[in-house]
GROMACS .gro file of C-alpha atoms in nm:
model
  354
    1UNK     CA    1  -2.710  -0.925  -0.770
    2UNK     CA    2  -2.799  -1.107  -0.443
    3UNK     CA    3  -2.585  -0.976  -0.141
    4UNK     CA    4  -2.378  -1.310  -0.106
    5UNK     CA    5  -2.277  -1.330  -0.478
    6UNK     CA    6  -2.157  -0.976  -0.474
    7UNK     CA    7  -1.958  -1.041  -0.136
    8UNK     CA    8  -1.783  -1.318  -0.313
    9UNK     CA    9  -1.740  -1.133  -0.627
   10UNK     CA   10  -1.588  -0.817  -0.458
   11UNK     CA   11  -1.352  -1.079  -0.238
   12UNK     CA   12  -1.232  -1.215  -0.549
   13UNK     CA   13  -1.134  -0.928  -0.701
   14UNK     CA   14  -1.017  -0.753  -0.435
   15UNK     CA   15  -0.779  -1.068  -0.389
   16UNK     CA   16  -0.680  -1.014  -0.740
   17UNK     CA   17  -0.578  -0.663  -0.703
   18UNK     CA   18  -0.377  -0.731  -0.373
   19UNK     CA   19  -0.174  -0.989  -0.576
   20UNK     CA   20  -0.129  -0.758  -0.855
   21UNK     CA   21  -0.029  -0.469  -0.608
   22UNK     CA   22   0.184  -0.608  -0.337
   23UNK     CA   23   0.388  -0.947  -0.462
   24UNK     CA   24   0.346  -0.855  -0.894
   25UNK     CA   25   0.420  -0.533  -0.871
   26UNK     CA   26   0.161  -0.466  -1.125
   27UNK     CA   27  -0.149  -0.305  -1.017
   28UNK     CA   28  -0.432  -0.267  -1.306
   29UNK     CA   29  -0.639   0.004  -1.085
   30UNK     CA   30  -0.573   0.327  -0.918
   31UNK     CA   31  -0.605   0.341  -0.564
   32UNK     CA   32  -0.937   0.550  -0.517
   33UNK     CA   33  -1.051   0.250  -0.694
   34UNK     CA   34  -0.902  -0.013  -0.484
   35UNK     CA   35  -0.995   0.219  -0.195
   36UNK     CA   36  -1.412   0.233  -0.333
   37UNK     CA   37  -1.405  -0.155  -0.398
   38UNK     CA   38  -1.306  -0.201  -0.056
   39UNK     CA   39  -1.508  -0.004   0.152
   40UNK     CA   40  -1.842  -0.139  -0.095
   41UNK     CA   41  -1.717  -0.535   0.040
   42UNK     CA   42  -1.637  -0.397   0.410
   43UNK     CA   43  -2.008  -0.208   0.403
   44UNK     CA   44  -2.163  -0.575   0.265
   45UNK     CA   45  -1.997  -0.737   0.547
   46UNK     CA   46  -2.065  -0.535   0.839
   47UNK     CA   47  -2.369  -0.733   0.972
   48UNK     CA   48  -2.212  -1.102   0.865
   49UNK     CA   49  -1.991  -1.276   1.091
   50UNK     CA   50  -1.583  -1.235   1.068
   51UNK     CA   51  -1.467  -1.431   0.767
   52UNK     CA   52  -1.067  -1.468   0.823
   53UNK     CA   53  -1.064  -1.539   0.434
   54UNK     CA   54  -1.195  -1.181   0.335
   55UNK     CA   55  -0.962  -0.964   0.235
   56UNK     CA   56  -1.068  -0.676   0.490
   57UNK     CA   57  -0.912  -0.899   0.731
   58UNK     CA   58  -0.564  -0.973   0.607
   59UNK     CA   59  -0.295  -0.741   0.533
   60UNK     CA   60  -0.087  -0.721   0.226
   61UNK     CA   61  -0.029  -1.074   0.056
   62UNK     CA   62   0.158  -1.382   0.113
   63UNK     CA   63   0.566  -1.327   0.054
   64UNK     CA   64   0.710  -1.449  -0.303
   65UNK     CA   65   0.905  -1.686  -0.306
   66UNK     CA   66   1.245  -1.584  -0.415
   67UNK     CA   67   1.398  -1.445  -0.080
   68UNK     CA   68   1.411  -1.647   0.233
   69UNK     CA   69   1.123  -1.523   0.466
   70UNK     CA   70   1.126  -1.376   0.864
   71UNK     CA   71   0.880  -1.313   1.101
   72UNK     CA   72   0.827  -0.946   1.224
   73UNK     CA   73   0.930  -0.866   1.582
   74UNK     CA   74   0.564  -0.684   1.613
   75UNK     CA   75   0.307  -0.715   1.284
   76UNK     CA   76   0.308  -0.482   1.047
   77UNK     CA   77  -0.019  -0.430   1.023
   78UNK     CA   78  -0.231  -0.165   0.796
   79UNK     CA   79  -0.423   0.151   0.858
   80UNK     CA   80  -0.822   0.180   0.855
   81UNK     CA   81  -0.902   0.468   0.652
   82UNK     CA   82  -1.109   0.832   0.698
   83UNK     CA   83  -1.137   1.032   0.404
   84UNK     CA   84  -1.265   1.384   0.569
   85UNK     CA   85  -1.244   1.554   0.927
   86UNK     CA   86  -1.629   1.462   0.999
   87UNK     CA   87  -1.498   1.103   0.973
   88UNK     CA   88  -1.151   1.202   1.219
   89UNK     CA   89  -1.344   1.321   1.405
   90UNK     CA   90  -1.516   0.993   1.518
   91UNK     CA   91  -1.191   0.827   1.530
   92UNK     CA   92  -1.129   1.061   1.826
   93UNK     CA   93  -1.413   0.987   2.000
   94UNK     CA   94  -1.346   0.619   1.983
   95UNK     CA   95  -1.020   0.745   2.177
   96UNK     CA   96  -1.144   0.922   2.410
   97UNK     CA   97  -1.384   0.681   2.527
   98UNK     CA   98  -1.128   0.432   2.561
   99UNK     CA   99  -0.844   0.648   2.738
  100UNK     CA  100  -1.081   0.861   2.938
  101UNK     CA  101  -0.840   1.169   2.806
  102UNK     CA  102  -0.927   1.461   2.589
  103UNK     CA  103  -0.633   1.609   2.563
  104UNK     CA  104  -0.430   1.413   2.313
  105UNK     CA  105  -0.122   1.530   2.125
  106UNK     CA  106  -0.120   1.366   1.766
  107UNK     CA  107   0.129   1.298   1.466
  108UNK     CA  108   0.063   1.368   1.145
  109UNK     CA  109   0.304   1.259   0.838
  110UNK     CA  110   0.260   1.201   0.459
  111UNK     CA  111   0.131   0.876   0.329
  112UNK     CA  112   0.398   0.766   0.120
  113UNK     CA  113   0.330   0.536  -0.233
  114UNK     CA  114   0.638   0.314  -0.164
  115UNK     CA  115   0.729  -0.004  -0.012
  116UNK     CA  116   0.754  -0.095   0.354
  117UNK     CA  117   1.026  -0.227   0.517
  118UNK     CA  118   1.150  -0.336   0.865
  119UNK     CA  119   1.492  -0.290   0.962
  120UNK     CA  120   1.604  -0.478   1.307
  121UNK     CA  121   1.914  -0.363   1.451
  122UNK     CA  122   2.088  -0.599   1.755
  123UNK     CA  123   2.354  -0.388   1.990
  124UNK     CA  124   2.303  -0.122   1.721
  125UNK     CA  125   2.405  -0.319   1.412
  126UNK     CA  126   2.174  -0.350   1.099
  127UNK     CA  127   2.134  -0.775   1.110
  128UNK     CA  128   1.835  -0.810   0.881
  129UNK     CA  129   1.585  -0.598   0.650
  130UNK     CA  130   1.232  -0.711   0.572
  131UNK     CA  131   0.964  -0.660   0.367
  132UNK     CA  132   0.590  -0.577   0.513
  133UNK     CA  133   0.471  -0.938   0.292
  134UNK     CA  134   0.138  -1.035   0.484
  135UNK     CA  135   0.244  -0.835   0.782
  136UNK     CA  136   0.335  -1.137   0.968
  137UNK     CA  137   0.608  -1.276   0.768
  138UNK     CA  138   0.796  -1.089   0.527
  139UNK     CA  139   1.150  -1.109   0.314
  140UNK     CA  140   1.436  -1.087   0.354
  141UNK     CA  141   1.644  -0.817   0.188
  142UNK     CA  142   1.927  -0.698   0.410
  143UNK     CA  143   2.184  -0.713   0.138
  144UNK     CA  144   1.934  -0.507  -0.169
  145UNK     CA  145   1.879  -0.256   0.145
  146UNK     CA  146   2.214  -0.180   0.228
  147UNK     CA  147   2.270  -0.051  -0.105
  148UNK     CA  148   2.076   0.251  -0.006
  149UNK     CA  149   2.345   0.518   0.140
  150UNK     CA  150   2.144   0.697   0.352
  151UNK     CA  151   2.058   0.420   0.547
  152UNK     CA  152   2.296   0.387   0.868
  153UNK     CA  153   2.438   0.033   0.937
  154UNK     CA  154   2.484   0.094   1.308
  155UNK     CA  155   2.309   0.313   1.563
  156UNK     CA  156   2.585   0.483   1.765
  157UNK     CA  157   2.361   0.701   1.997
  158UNK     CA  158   2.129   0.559   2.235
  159UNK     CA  159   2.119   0.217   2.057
  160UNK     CA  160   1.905  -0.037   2.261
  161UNK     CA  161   1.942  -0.426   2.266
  162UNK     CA  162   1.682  -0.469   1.955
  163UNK     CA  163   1.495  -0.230   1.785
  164UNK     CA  164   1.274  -0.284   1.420
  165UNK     CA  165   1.244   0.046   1.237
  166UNK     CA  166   0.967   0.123   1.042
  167UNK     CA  167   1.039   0.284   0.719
  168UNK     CA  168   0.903   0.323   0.335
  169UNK     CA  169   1.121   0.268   0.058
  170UNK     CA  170   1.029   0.470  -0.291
  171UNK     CA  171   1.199   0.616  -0.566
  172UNK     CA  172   1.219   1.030  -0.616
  173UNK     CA  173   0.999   1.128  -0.963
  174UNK     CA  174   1.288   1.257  -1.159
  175UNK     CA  175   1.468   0.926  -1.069
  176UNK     CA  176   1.209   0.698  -1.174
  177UNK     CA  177   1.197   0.901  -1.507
  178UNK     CA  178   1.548   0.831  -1.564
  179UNK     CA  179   1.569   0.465  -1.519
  180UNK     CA  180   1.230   0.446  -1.723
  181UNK     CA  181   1.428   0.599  -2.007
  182UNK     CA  182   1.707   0.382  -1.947
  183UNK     CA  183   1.555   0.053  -2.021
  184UNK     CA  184   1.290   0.217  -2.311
  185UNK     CA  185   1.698   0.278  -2.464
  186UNK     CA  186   1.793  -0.016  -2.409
  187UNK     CA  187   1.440  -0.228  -2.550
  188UNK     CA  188   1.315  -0.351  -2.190
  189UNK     CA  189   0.978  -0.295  -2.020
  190UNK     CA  190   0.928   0.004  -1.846
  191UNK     CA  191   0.781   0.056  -1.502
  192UNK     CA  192   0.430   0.157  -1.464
  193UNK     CA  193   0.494   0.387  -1.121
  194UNK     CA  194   0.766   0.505  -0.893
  195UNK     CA  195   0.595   0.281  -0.627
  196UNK     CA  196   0.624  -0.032  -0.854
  197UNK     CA  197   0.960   0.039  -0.958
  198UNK     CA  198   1.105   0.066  -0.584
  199UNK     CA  199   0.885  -0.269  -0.498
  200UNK     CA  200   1.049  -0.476  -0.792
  201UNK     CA  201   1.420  -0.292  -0.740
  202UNK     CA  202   1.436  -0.406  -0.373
  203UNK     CA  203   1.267  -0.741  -0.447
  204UNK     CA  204   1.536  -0.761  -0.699
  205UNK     CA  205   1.753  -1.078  -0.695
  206UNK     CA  206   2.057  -0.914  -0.899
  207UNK     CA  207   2.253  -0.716  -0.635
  208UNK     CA  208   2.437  -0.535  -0.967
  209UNK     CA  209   2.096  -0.399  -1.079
  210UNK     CA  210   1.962  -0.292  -0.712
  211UNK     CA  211   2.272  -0.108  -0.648
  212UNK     CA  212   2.254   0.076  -0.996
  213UNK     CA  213   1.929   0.256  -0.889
  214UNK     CA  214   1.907   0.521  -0.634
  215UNK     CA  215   1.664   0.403  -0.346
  216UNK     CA  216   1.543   0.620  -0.109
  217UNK     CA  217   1.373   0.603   0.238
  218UNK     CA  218   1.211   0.765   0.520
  219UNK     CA  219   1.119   0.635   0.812
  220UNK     CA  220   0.855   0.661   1.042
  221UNK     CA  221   0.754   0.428   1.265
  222UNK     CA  222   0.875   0.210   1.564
  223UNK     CA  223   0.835  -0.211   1.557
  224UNK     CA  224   0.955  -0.452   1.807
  225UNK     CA  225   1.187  -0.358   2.082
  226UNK     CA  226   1.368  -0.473   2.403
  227UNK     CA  227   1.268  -0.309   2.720
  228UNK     CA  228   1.574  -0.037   2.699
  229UNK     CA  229   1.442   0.169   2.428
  230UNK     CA  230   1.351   0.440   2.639
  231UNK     CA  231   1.143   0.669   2.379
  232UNK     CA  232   0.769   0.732   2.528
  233UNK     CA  233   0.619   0.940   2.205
  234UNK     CA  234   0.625   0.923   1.883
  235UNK     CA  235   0.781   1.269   1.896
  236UNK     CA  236   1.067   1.148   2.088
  237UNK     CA  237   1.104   0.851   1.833
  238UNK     CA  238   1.150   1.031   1.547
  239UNK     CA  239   1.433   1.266   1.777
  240UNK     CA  240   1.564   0.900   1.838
  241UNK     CA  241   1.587   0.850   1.469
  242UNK     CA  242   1.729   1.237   1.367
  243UNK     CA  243   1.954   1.144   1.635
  244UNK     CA  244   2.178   0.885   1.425
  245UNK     CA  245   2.074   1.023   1.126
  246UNK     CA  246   1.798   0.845   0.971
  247UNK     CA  247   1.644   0.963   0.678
  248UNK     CA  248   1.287   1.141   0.796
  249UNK     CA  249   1.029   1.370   0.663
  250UNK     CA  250   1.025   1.753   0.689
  251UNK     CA  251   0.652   1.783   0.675
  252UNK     CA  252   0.540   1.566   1.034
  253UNK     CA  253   0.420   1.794   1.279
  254UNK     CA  254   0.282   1.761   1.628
  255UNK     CA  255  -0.093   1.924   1.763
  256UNK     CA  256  -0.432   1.881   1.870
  257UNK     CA  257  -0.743   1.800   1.689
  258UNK     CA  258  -0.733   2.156   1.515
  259UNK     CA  259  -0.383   2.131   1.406
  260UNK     CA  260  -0.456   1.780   1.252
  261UNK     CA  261  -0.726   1.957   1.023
  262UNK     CA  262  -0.487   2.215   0.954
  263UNK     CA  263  -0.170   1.998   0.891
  264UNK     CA  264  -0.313   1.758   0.633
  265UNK     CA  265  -0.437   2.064   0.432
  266UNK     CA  266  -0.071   2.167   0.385
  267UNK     CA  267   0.045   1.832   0.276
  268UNK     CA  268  -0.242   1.786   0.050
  269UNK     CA  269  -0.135   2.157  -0.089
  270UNK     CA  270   0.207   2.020  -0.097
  271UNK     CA  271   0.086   1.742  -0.317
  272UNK     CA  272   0.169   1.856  -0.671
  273UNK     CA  273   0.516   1.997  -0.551
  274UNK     CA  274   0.708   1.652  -0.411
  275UNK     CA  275   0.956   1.486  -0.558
  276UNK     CA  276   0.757   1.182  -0.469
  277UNK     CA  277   0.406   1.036  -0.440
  278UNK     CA  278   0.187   0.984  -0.162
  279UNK     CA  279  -0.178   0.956  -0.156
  280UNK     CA  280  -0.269   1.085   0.175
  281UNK     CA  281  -0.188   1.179   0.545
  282UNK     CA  282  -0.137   0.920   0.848
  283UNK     CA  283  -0.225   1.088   1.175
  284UNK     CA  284  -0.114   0.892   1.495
  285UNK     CA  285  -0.179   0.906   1.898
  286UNK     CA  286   0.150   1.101   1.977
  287UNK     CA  287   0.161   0.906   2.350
  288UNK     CA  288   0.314   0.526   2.357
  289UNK     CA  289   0.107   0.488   2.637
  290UNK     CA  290  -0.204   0.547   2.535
  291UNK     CA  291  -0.152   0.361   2.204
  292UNK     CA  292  -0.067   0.066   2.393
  293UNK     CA  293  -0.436   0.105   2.601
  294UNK     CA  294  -0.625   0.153   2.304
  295UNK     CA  295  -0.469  -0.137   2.129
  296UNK     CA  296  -0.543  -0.276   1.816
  297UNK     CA  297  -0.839  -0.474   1.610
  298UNK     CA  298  -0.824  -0.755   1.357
  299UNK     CA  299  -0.517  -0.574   1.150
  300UNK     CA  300  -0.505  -0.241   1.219
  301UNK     CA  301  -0.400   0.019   1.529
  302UNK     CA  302  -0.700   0.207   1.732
  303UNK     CA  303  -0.470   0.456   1.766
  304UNK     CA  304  -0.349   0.552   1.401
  305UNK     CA  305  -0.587   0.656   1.086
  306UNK     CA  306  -0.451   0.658   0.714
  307UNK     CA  307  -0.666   1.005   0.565
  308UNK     CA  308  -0.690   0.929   0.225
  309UNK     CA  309  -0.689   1.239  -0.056
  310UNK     CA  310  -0.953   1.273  -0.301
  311UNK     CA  311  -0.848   1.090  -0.665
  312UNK     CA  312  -0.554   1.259  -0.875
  313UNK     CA  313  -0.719   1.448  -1.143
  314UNK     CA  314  -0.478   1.477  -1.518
  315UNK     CA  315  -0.569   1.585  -1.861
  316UNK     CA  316  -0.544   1.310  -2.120
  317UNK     CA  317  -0.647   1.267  -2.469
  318UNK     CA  318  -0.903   1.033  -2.603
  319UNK     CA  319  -0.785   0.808  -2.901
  320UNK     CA  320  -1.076   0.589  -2.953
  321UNK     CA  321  -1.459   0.481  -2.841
  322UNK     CA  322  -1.474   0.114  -2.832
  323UNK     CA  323  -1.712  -0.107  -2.710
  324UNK     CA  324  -1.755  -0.397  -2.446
  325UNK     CA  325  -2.022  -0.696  -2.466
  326UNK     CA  326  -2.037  -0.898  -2.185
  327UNK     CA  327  -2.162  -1.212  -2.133
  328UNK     CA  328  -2.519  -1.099  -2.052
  329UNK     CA  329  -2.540  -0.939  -2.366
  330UNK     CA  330  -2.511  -0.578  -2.191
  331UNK     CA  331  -2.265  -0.277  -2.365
  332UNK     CA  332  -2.059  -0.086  -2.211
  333UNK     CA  333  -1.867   0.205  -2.386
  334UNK     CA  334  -1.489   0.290  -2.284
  335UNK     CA  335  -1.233   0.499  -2.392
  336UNK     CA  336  -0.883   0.456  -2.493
  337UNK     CA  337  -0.634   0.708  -2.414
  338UNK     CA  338  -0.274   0.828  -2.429
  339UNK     CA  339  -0.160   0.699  -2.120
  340UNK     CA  340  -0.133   0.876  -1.799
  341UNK     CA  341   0.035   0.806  -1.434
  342UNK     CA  342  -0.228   0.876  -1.185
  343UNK     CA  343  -0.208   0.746  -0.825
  344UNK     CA  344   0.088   0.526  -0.894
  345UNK     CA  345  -0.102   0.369  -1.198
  346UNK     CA  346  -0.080   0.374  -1.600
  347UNK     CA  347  -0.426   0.448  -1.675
  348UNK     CA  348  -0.475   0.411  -2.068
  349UNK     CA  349  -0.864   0.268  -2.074
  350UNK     CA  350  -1.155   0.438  -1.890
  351UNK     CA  351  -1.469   0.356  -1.839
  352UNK     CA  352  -1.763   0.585  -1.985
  353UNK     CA  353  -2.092   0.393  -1.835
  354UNK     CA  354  -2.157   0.701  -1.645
   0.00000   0.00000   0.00000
């Protein structure tokens, strides 16, 4: 296939997969798939010119349009992605050549399979709770979000002018089993994954329903703020945040280059044991400072990395061999199977080309 017809192809159904993912709630692929289509169309592109259409240059997808919409203080934007240390460890050395400094302190958290939100909090009172929609513009939820307890509706310690809080909303495993098996009882349509279950809860119009199902959060990262906000680290923002007890995760730790290494081993270990999903580590630049000299590009930090884990791997069993004709006339052989959550998806067909 020519270069440019594959380009177009791969937008296309990358497009797809972003509305299927982030405004259906419905996502037909897995994403180690989502993740390999994507890095095939950004490798294709890297000697063209920007194209602001492509989907490696947008974030998320356009907001439905069932809530009213708001603009973010400060974009959420998204992370570019390593997948090994050989790979961090050219991320660091784009740092270092832009700060001059080799001795930087970093973050390192779980990537969480949720949804993202954006809580904005004037003279330390909740006033509005958005959703990450293209990263620009988002929706509003405030009223679906308040329905989560753990969520504080004022900031009584330290509370500055205007803050946005970064958080991801998600549902606990043994949670999303049980509302699952409440509507297969009562003859509605399950949920494929926790992630889509928490994305169409809170995107819920029915306050009755949202406040029926337990929601749960952590949050992580800082957005807008006025000039009073007196946190330089991301270490001191997440003391900010313990603070006035929001909801964040035991397994971020602080370090150097070796500790990063170290630190996503343990949460990759810790993997199997959560009572939720992720799908991979985010390591940040610990100092505010130097993330605001290094910046940003098109729609993601300089300063952050999202380190993807290899593919969740589950037994399943075959049920039949069936086969595809396209419309070249070529076969391709795929399997059914009994169905199986991996990385926030149903899989029940698989592909046996290779």
């Amino acid at each position: 296939m020519p270069i440019e017809d594959e380009i177009k192809k791969l937008r296309a159904e990358i497009d797809r997969h972003n509305q299927l993912y982030h405004s259906d709630d419905h996502p037909e692929i897995t994403d180690a798939e989502f993740d390999a289509l994507y890095a095939r169309l950004k490798k294709l592109e890297e000697n063209l010119e920007a194209n602001e259409n492509s989907p490696t240059m947008k974030v998320g997808s356009k907001p439905s349009k069932g809530f009213e919409k708001h603009d973010h203080l400060k974009p959420m934007l998204s992370l570019s992605n390593v997948f090994n240390y050989e790979e961090f460890e050219k991320f660091e050395e784009r740092i270092i050549k832009r700060i001059n400094n080799k001795d930087i302190t970093y973050s390192i958290e779980p990537k969480f399979d949720g949804i993202g939100i954006s809580l904005t909090y004037d003279n330390g009172n909740l006033t509005r709770a958005v959703t990450r929609g293209d990263g620009i513009t988002g929706e509003i939820v405030t009223e679906n979000v308040k329905t989560i307890k753990k969520i504080p509706l004022k900031i009584e310690k330290e509370a500055p002018k205007i803050i946005e809080l970064r958080g991801e909303i998600f549902f606990r495993l043994k949670d999303f089993e049980k509302i699952n098996k409440n509507l297969e009882e009562s003859g509605n349509k399950k949920f494929v994954s926790p992630r889509n279950a928490a994305a169409g809860t809170l995107r819920n119009l029915d306050l009755e329903i949202v406040q029926k199902r337990p929601l749960d959060v952590f949050f992580y990262g800082l957005g807008g703020h006025s000039e009073d906000f007196m946190a330089k680290s991301q270490k001191e923002f997440l003391n900010f945040l313990k603070l006035n007890d929001f909801p964040t995760n035991e397994l971020i730790t602080f370090g150097d280059k070796k500790h990063v290494k170290i630190s996503v081993e343990d949460i990759l270990n810790s993997r199997e044991n959560l009572n939720y999903e992720i799908d991979g580590a985010v390591v940040k630049v610990n100092d505010f400072n130097h993330q605001n000299k290094l910046g940003f590009v098109s729609k993601a930090p300089r300063w952050a990395i999202a380190w993807k884990f290899p593919a969740s791997e589950k037994y399943s069993k075959v049920t039949n061999i069936l086969f595809s004709v396209g419309r070249t006339g070529i076969v391709t052989p795929y399997a059914t199977i009994e169905s199986v959550l991996i990385s926030g998806a149903n899989i029940s067909n698989v592909t046996l080309h290779n």
